[in-house]
Short mmCIF file of C-alpha atoms and ligand atoms in Angstrom, two decimals:
data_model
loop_
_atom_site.label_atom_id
_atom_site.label_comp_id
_atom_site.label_asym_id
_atom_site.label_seq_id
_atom_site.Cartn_x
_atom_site.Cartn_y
_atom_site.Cartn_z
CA UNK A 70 57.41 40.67 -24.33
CA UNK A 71 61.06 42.37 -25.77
CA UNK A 72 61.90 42.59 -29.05
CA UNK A 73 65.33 43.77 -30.55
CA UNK A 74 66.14 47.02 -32.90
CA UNK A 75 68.90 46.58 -34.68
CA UNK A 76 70.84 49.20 -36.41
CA UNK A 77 72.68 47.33 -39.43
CA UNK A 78 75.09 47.52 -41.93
CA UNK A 79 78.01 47.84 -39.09
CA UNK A 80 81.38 45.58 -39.41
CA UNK A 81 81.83 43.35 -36.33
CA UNK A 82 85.26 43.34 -34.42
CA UNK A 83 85.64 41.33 -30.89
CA UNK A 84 85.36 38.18 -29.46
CA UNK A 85 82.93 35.77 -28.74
CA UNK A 86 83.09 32.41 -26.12
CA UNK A 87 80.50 29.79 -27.41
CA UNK A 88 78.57 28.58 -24.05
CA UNK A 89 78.18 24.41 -23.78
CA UNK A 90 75.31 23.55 -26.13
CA UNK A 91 71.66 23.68 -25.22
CA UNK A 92 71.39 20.54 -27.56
CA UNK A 93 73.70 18.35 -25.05
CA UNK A 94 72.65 20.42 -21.92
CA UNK A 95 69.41 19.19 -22.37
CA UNK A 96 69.39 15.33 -22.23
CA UNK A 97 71.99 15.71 -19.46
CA UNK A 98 70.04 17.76 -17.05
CA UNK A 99 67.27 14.99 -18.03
CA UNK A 100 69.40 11.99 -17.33
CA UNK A 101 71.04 13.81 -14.24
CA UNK A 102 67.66 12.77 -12.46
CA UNK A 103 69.15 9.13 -13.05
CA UNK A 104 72.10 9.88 -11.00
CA UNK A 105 72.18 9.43 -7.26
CA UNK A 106 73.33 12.44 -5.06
CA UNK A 107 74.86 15.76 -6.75
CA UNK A 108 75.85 16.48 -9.90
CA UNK A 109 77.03 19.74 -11.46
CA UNK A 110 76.89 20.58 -14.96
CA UNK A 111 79.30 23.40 -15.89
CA UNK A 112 79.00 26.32 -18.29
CA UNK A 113 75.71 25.83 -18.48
CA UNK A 114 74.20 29.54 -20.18
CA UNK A 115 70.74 31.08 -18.93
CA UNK A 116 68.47 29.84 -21.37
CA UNK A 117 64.52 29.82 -21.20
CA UNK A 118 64.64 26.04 -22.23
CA UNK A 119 67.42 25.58 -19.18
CA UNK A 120 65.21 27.20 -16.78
CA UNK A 121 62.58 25.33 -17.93
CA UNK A 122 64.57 21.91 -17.42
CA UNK A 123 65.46 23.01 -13.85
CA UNK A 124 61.71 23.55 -13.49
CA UNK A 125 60.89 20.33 -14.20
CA UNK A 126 63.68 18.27 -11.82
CA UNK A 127 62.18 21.02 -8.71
CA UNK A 128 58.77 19.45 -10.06
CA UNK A 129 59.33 15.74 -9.38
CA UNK A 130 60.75 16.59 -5.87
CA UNK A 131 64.34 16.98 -6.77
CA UNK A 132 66.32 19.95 -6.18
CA UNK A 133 68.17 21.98 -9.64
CA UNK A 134 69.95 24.98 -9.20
CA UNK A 135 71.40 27.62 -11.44
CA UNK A 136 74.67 29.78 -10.14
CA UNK A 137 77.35 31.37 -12.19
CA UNK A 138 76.88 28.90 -15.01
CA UNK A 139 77.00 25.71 -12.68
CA UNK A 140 73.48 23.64 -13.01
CA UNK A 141 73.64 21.64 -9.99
CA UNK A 142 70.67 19.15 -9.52
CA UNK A 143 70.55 16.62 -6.52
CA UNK A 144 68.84 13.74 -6.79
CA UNK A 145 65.80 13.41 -3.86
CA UNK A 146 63.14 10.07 -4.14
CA UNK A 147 59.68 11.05 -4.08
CA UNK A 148 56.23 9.68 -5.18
CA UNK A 149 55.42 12.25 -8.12
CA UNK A 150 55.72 10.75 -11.68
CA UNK A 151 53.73 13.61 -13.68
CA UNK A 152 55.24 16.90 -15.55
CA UNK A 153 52.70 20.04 -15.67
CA UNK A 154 51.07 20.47 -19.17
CA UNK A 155 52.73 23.93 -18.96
CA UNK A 156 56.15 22.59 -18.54
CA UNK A 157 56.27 19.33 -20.75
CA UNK A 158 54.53 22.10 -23.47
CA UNK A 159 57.43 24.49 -22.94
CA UNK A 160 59.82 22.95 -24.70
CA UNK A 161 60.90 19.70 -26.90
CA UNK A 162 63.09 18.28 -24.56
CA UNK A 163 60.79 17.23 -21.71
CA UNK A 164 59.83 14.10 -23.89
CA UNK A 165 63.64 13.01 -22.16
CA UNK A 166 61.98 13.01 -18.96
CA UNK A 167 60.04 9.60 -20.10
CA UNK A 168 63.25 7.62 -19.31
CA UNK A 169 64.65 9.15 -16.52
CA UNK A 170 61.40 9.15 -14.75
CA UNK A 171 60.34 5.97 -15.56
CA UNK A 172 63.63 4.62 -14.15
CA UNK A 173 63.27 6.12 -11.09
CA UNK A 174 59.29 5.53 -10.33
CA UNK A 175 58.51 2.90 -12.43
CA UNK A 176 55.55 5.27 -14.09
CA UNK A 177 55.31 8.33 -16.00
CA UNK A 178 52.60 10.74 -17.13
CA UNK A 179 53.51 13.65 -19.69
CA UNK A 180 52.00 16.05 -22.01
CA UNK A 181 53.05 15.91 -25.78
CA UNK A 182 55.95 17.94 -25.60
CA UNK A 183 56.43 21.26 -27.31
CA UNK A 184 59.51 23.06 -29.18
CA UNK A 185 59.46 24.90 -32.61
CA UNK A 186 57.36 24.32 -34.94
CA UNK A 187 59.52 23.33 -37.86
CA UNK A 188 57.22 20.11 -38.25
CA UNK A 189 55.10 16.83 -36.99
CA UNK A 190 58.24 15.80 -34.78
CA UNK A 191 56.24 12.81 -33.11
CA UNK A 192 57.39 10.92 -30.46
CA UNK A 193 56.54 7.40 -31.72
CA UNK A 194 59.77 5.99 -31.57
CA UNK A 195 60.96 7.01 -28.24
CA UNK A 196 57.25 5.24 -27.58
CA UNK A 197 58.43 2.04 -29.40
CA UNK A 198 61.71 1.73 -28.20
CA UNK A 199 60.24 2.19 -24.34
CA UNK A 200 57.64 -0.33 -24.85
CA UNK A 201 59.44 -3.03 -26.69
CA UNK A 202 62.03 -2.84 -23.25
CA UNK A 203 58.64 -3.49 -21.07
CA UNK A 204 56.65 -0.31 -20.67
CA UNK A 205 53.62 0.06 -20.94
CA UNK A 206 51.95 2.79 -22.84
CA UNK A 207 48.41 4.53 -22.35
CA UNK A 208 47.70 7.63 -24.44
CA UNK A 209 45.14 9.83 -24.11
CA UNK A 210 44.28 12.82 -26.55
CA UNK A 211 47.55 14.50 -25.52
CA UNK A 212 48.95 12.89 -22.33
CA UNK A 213 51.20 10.26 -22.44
CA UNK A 214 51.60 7.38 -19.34
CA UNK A 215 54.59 4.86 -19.37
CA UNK A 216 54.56 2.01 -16.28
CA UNK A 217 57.77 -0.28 -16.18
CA UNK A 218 56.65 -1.29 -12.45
CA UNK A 219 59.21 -4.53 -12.78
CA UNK A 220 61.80 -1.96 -14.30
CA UNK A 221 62.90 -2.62 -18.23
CA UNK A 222 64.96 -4.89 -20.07
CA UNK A 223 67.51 -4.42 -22.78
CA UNK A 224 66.62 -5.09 -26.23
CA UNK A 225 67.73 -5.15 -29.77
CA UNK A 226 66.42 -2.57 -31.30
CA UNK A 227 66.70 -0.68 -34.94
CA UNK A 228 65.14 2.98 -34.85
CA UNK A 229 63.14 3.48 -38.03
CA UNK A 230 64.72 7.11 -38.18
CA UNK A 231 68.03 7.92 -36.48
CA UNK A 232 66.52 10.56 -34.20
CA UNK A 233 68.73 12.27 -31.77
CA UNK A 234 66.03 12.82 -29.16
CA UNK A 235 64.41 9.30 -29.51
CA UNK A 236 68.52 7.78 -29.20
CA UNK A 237 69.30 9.65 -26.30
CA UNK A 238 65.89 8.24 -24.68
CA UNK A 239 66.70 4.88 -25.23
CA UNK A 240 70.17 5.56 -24.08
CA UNK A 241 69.03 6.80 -21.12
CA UNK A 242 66.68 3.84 -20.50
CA UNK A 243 69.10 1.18 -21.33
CA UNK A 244 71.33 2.43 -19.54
CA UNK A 245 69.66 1.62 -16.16
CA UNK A 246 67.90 -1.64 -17.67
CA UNK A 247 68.33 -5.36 -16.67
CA UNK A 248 70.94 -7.17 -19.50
CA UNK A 249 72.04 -5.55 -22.48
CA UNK A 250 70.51 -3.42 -25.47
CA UNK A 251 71.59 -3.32 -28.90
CA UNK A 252 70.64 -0.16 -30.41
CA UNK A 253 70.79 0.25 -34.33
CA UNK A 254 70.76 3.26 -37.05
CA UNK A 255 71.16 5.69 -33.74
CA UNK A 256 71.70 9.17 -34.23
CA UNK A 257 75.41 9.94 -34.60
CA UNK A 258 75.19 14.15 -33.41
CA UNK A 259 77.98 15.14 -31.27
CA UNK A 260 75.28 15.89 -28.66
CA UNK A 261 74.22 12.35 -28.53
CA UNK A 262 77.57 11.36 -28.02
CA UNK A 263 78.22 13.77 -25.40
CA UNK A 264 75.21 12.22 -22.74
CA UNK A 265 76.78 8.53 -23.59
CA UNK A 266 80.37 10.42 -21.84
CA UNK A 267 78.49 11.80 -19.56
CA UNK A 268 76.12 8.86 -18.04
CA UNK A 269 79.92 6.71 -18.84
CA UNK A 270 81.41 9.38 -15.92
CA UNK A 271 78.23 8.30 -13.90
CA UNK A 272 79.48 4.35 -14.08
CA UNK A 273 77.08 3.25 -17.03
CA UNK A 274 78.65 0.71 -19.51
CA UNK A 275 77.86 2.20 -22.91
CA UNK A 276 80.10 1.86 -26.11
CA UNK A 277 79.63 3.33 -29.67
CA UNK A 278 79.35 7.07 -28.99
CA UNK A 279 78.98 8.76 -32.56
CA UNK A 280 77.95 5.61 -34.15
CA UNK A 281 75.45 4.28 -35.70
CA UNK A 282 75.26 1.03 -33.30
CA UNK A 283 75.49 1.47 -29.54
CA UNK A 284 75.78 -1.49 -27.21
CA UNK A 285 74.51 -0.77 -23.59
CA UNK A 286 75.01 -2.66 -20.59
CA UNK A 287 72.43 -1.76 -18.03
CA UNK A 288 73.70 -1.07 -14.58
CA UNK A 289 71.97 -0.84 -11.26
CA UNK A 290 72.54 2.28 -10.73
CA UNK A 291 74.42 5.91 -11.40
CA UNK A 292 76.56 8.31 -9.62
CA UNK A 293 76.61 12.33 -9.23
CA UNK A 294 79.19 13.82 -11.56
CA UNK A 295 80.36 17.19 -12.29
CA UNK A 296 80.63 17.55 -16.18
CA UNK A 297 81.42 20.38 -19.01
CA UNK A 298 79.50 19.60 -22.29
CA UNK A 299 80.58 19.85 -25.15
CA UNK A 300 80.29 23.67 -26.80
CA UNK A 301 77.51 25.11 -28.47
CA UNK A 302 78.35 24.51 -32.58
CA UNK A 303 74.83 25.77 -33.74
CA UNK A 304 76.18 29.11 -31.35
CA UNK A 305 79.49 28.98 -33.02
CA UNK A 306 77.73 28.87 -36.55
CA UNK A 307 75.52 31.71 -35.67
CA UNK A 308 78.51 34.19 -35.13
CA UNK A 309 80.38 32.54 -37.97
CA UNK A 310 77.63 33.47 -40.01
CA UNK A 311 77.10 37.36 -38.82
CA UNK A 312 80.81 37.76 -39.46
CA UNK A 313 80.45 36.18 -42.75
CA UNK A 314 77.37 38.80 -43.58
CA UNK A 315 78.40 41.70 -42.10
CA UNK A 316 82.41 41.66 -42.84
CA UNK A 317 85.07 42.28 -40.21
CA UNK A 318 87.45 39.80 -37.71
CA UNK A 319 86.20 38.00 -34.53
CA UNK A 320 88.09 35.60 -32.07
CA UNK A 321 85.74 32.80 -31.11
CA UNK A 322 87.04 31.40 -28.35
CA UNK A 323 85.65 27.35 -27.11
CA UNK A 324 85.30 26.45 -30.55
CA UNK A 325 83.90 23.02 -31.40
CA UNK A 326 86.36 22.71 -34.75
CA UNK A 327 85.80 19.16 -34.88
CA UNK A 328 81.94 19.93 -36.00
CA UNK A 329 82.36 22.81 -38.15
CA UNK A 330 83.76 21.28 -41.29
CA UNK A 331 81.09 21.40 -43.19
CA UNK A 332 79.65 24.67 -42.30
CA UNK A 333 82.69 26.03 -42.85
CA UNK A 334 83.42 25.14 -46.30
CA UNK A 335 80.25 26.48 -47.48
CA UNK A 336 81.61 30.20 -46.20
CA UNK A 337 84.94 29.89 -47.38
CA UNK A 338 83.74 29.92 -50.66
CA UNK A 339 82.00 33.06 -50.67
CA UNK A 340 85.37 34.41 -48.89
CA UNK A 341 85.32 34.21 -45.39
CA UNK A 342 88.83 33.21 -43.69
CA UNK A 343 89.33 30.87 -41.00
CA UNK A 344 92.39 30.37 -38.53
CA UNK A 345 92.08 27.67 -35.77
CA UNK A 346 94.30 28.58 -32.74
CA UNK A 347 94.51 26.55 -29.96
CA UNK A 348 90.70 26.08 -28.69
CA UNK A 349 89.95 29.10 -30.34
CA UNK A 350 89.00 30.25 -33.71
CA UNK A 351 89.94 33.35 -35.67
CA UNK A 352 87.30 34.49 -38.23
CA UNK A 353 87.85 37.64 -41.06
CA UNK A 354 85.85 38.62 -44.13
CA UNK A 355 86.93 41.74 -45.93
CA UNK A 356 85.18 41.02 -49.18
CA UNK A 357 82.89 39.16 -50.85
CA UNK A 358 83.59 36.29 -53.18
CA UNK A 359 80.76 35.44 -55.93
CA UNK A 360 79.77 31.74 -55.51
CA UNK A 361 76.38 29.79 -55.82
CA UNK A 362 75.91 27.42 -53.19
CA UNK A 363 74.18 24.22 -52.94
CA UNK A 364 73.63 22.40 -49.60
CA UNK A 365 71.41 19.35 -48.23
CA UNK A 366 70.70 18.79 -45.18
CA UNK A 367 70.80 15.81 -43.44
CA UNK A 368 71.46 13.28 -40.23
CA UNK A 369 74.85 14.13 -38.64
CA UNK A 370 77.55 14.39 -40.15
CA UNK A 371 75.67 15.97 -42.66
CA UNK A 372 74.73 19.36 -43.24
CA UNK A 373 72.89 19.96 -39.95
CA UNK A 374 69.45 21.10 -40.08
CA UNK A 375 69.93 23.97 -37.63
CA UNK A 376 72.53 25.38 -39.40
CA UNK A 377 70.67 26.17 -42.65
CA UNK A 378 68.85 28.79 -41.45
CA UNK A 379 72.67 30.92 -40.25
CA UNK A 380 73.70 29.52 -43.71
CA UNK A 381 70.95 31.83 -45.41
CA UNK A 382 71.79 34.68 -43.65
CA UNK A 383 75.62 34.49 -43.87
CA UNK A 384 74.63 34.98 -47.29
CA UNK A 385 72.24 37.85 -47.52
CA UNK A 386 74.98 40.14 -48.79
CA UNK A 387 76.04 37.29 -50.83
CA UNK A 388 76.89 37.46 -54.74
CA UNK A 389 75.40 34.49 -55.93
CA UNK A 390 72.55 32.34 -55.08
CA UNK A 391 71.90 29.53 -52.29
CA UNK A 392 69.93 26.46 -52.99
CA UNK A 393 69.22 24.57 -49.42
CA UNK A 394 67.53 21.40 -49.81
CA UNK A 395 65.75 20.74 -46.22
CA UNK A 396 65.40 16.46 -45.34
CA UNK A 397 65.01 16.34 -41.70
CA UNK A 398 62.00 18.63 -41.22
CA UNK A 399 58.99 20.07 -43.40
CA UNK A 400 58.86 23.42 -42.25
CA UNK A 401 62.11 24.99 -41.26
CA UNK A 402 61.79 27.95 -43.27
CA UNK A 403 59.96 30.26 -41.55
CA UNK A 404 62.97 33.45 -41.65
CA UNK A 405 61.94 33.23 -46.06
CA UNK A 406 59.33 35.90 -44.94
CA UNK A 407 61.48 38.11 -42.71
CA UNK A 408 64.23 37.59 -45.44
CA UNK A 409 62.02 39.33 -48.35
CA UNK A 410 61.23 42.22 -46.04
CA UNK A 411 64.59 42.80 -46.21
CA UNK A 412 64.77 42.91 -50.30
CA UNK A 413 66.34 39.47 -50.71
CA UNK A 414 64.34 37.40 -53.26
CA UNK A 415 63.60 34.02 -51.82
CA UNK A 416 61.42 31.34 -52.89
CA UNK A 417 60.71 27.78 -51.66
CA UNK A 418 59.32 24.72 -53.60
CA UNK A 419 58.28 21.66 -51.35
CA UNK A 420 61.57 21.26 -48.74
CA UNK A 421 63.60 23.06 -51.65
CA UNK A 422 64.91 27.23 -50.30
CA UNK A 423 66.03 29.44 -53.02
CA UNK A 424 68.06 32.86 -52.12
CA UNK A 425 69.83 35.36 -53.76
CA UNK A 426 70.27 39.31 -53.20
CA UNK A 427 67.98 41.71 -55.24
CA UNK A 428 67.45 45.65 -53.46
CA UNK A 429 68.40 46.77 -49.86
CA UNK A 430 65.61 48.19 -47.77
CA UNK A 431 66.35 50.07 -45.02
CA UNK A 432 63.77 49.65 -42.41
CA UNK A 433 61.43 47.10 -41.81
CA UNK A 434 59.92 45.00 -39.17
CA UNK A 435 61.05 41.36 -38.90
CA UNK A 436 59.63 38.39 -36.62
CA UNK A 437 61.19 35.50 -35.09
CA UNK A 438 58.97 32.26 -35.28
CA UNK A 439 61.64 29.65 -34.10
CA UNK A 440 64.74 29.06 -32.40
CA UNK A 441 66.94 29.42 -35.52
CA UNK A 442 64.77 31.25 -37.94
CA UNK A 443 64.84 34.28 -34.80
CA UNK A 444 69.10 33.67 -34.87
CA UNK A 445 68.96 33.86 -39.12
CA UNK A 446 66.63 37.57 -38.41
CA UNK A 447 69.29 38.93 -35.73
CA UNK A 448 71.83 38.00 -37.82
CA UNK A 449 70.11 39.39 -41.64
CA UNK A 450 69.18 42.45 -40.09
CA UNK A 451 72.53 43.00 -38.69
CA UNK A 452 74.21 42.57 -42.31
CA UNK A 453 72.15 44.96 -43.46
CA UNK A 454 72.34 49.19 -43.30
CA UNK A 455 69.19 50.50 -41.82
CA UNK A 456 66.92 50.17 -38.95
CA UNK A 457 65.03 46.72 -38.15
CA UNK A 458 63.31 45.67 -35.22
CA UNK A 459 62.73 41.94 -34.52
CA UNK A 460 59.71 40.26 -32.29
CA UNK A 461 59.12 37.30 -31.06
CA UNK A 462 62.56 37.42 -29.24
CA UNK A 463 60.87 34.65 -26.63
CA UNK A 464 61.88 32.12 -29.38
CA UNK A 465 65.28 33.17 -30.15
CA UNK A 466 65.95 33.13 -25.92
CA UNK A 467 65.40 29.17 -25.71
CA UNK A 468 68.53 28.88 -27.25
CA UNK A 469 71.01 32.02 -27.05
CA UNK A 470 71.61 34.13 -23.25
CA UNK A 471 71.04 37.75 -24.56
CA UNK A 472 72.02 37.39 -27.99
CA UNK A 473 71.59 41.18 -28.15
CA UNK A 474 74.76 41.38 -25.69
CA UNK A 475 76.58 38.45 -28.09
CA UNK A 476 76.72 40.82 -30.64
CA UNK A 477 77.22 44.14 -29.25
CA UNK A 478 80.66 42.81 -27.91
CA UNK A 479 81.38 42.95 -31.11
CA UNK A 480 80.19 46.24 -32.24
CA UNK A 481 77.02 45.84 -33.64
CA UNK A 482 74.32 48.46 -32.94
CA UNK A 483 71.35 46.24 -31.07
CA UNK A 484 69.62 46.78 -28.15
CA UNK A 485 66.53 45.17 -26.28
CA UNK A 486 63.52 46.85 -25.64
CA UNK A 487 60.81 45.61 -23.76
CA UNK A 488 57.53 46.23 -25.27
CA UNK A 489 55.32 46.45 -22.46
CA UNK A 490 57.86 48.93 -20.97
CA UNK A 491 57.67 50.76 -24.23
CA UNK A 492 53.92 51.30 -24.41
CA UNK A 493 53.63 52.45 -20.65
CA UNK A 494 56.02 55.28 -21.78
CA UNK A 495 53.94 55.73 -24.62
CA UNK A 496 50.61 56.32 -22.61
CA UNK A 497 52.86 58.27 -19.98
C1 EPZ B 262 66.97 17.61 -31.86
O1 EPZ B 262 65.56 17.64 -31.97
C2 EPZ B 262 67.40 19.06 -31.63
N1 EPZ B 262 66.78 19.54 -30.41
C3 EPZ B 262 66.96 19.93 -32.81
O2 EPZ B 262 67.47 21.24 -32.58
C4 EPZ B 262 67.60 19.37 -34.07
O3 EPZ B 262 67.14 20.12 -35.17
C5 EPZ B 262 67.19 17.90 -34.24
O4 EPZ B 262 67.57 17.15 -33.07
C6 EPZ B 262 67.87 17.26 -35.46
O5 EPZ B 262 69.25 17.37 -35.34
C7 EPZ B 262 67.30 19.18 -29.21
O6 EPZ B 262 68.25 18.44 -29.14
C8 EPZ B 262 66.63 19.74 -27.99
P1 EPZ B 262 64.84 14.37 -34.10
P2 EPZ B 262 64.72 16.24 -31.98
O7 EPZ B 262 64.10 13.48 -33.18
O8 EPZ B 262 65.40 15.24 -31.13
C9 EPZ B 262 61.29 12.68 -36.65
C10 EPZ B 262 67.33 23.56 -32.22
O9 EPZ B 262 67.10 24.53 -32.98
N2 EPZ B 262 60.91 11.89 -35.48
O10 EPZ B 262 66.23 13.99 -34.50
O11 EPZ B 262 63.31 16.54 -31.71
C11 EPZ B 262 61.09 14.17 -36.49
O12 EPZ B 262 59.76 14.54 -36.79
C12 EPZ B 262 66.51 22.30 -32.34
O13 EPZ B 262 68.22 23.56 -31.35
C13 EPZ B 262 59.90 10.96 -35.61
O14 EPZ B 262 59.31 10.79 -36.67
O15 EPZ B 262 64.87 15.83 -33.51
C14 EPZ B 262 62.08 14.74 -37.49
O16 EPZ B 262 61.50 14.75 -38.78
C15 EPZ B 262 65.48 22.39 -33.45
N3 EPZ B 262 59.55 10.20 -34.52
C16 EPZ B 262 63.23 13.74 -37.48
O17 EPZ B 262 62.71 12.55 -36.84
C17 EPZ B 262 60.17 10.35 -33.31
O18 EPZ B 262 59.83 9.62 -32.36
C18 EPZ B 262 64.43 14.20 -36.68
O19 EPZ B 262 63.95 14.59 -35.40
C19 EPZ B 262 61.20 11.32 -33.21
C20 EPZ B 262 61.55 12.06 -34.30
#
């Protein structure tokens, strides 16, 4: 196991390129399995949960490869319809194999899948949706086992919750499906929008990308590709938000400035200053502004749930206070904790997050317990002058390629240590 130490409190200067975004990578390394021959998925960063997807594809007798930042996967027919418990556990995203799968062997047999625990986050309506276009569904404690052996058929369908995971599994199925689907109060994320372009590239017939209706006319079948996704926003955020806490100027190159609006505004206010060059961003904060800020989250293009957590810690060195009013999930607070080690005075009250500065501390221990509560550590302990060490860095790798290297490009004081490593020396 690693963990980070950070020494804080240091201005940041330098540039960061946001990678393509895990959040699109994701369902199109899933629906890549749809695709006959090769595809190749470009600047594609070394994640855990990428590794994991290329796991899965070698798994069912395909063939996924990572090289330079290409993810090439080609397509190879086989008999095996079942994902290891240790695999579909690994991560949220192998639920997206139900589709793909299905598709290809007319039967499927998962485990519930995994991901951070930020709340319930069934899988009922990717289960609904499936079954109402002719699955059928046996589930037992926690395995799941879809058979479509006459393939599926399109539907109308409304989704009781617009759910970007459950949307891009129907996508995926109606895509391939006899006749056309209809698919209602869909998930409108830029991700979501970004597997419709690229199973479009593959010869599917699918309209409405970003909207809340999506008409899909199933095709027989799909063609390799090679395909960029769309950048990483939640990545751009994150160093937005360090810049934001900590004070200095960064070029962010590959900057998704059609989805930061809203994240954006919130900083601005507190003082932060923006410049959008050509695909590139400059960023500078030389001072703080007072301001109290109030955000909700929401369904895109709301406030997005993974950006609250970077929200709170762009403001740890804040003069004001945030109020961040969670809707999407019930437990996507976990950094509070880490955040009062560090002297801020937080509170929450059912999905309600209160913040505001009180005393600095100058040492403490801090622990990442998801994806973006790890970032919203990294990025509070970096604002701060003193010496912090973080755990639970296996979290914070699903989603960023050494994060520790992100930010010491741009001057930051943070290295990775590797625990084990560190106690051998110890009894050395
Ligand atoms: C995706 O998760 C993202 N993950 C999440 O990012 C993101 O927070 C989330 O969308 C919302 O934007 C990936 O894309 C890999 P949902 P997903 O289905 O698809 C409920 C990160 O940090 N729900 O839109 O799992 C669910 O419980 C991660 O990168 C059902 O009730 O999210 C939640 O309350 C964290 N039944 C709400 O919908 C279902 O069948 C939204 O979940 C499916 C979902």
């Amino acid at each position: 196991m690693d963990k980070l130490v950070v020494n804080g409190g240091k201005k940041l200067f330098g540039t960061a390129v946001v990678p393509a975004a895990k959040n699109a990578l994701l369902p199109i390394i899933a629906a890549s399995l749809m695709l006959d021959g090769e595809s190749c998925i470009k600047n594609c960063p070394d994640l855990s949960d990428i590794r994991a997807s290329r796991d899965i594809i070698n798994s069912v007798g395909s063939t996924a490869v990572m090289h330079g930042g290409d993810f090439s996967v080609v397509y190879a027919d086989s008999d095996i319809c079942s994902i290891s418990h240790s695999l579909c556990t690994s991560m949220r995203s192998s639920v997206l194999y139900l589709a793909p799968l299905l598709y290809r062997r007319g039967k499927v047999t998962i485990s519930l899948p995994g991901g951070c625990n930020i709340g319930a986050r069934p899988v009922d309506i990717h289960l609904d949706g499936l079954c109402r276009m002719g699955a059928k569904a046996e589930c037992i404690a926690d395995s799941i086992t879809l058979t479509a052996a006459a393939g599926l058929k399109g539907i109308n369908y409304k989704l009781r919750i617009p759910s970007v995971g459950a949307t891009q599994t129907l996508i995926m199925a109606a895509a391939t499906a006899k006749g056309l689907t209809i698919l209602k109060n869909c998930a409108r994320e830029p991700e979501v929008a970004d597997l419709v372009h690229f199973l479009n590239c593959a010869g599917a017939k699918i309209t409405g990308a970003g909207k809340s209706e999506i008409m899909i006319q199933g095709v027989e079948s799909l063609c390799g590709v090679e395909y960029t996704p769309i950048a990483d926003r939640i990545f751009a955020a994150t160093v937005l938000a360090a810049v934001n806490a900590c004070r200095g100027i960064c070029l962010v190159k590959n900057y998704p400035v059609e989805y930061m609006e809203s994240f954006e505004k919130q900083l601005k206010k507190t003082g932060l200053c923006i410049w959008h060059l050509a695909s590139s961003a400059l960023v500078l904060k030389t001072g703080e502004k007072a301001a109290d800020i109030q955000v909700h989250t929401g369904y895109y293009p709301a406030f997005s749930t993974d950006m609250g957590p970077l929200l709170s810690a762009a403001l740890v060195n804040g003069n004001g206070t945030l109020t961040l009013y969670e809707t999407v999930f019930e437990n996507r607070f976990s950094y509070m904790e880490e955040f009062i080690k560090l002297g801020l005075c937080c509170r929450v009250q059912g999905r309600e997050y209160y913040q505001t500065k009180r005393k600095d501390v100058y040492i403490a221990n801090l622990a990442a317990k998801d994806l973006r509560a790890g970032a919203a550590a990294v990025v509070a302990a970096l604002a701060k002058r003193g010496c912090f060490t973080i755990e639970g860095v296996n979290f914070i790798d699903r989603g960023y390629e050494k994060i520790e290297q992100v930010f010491s490009a741009l001057g930051a004081d943070i290295r990775r240590v590797s625990v084990d490593r560190e106690k051998a020396n110890e009894t050395e």
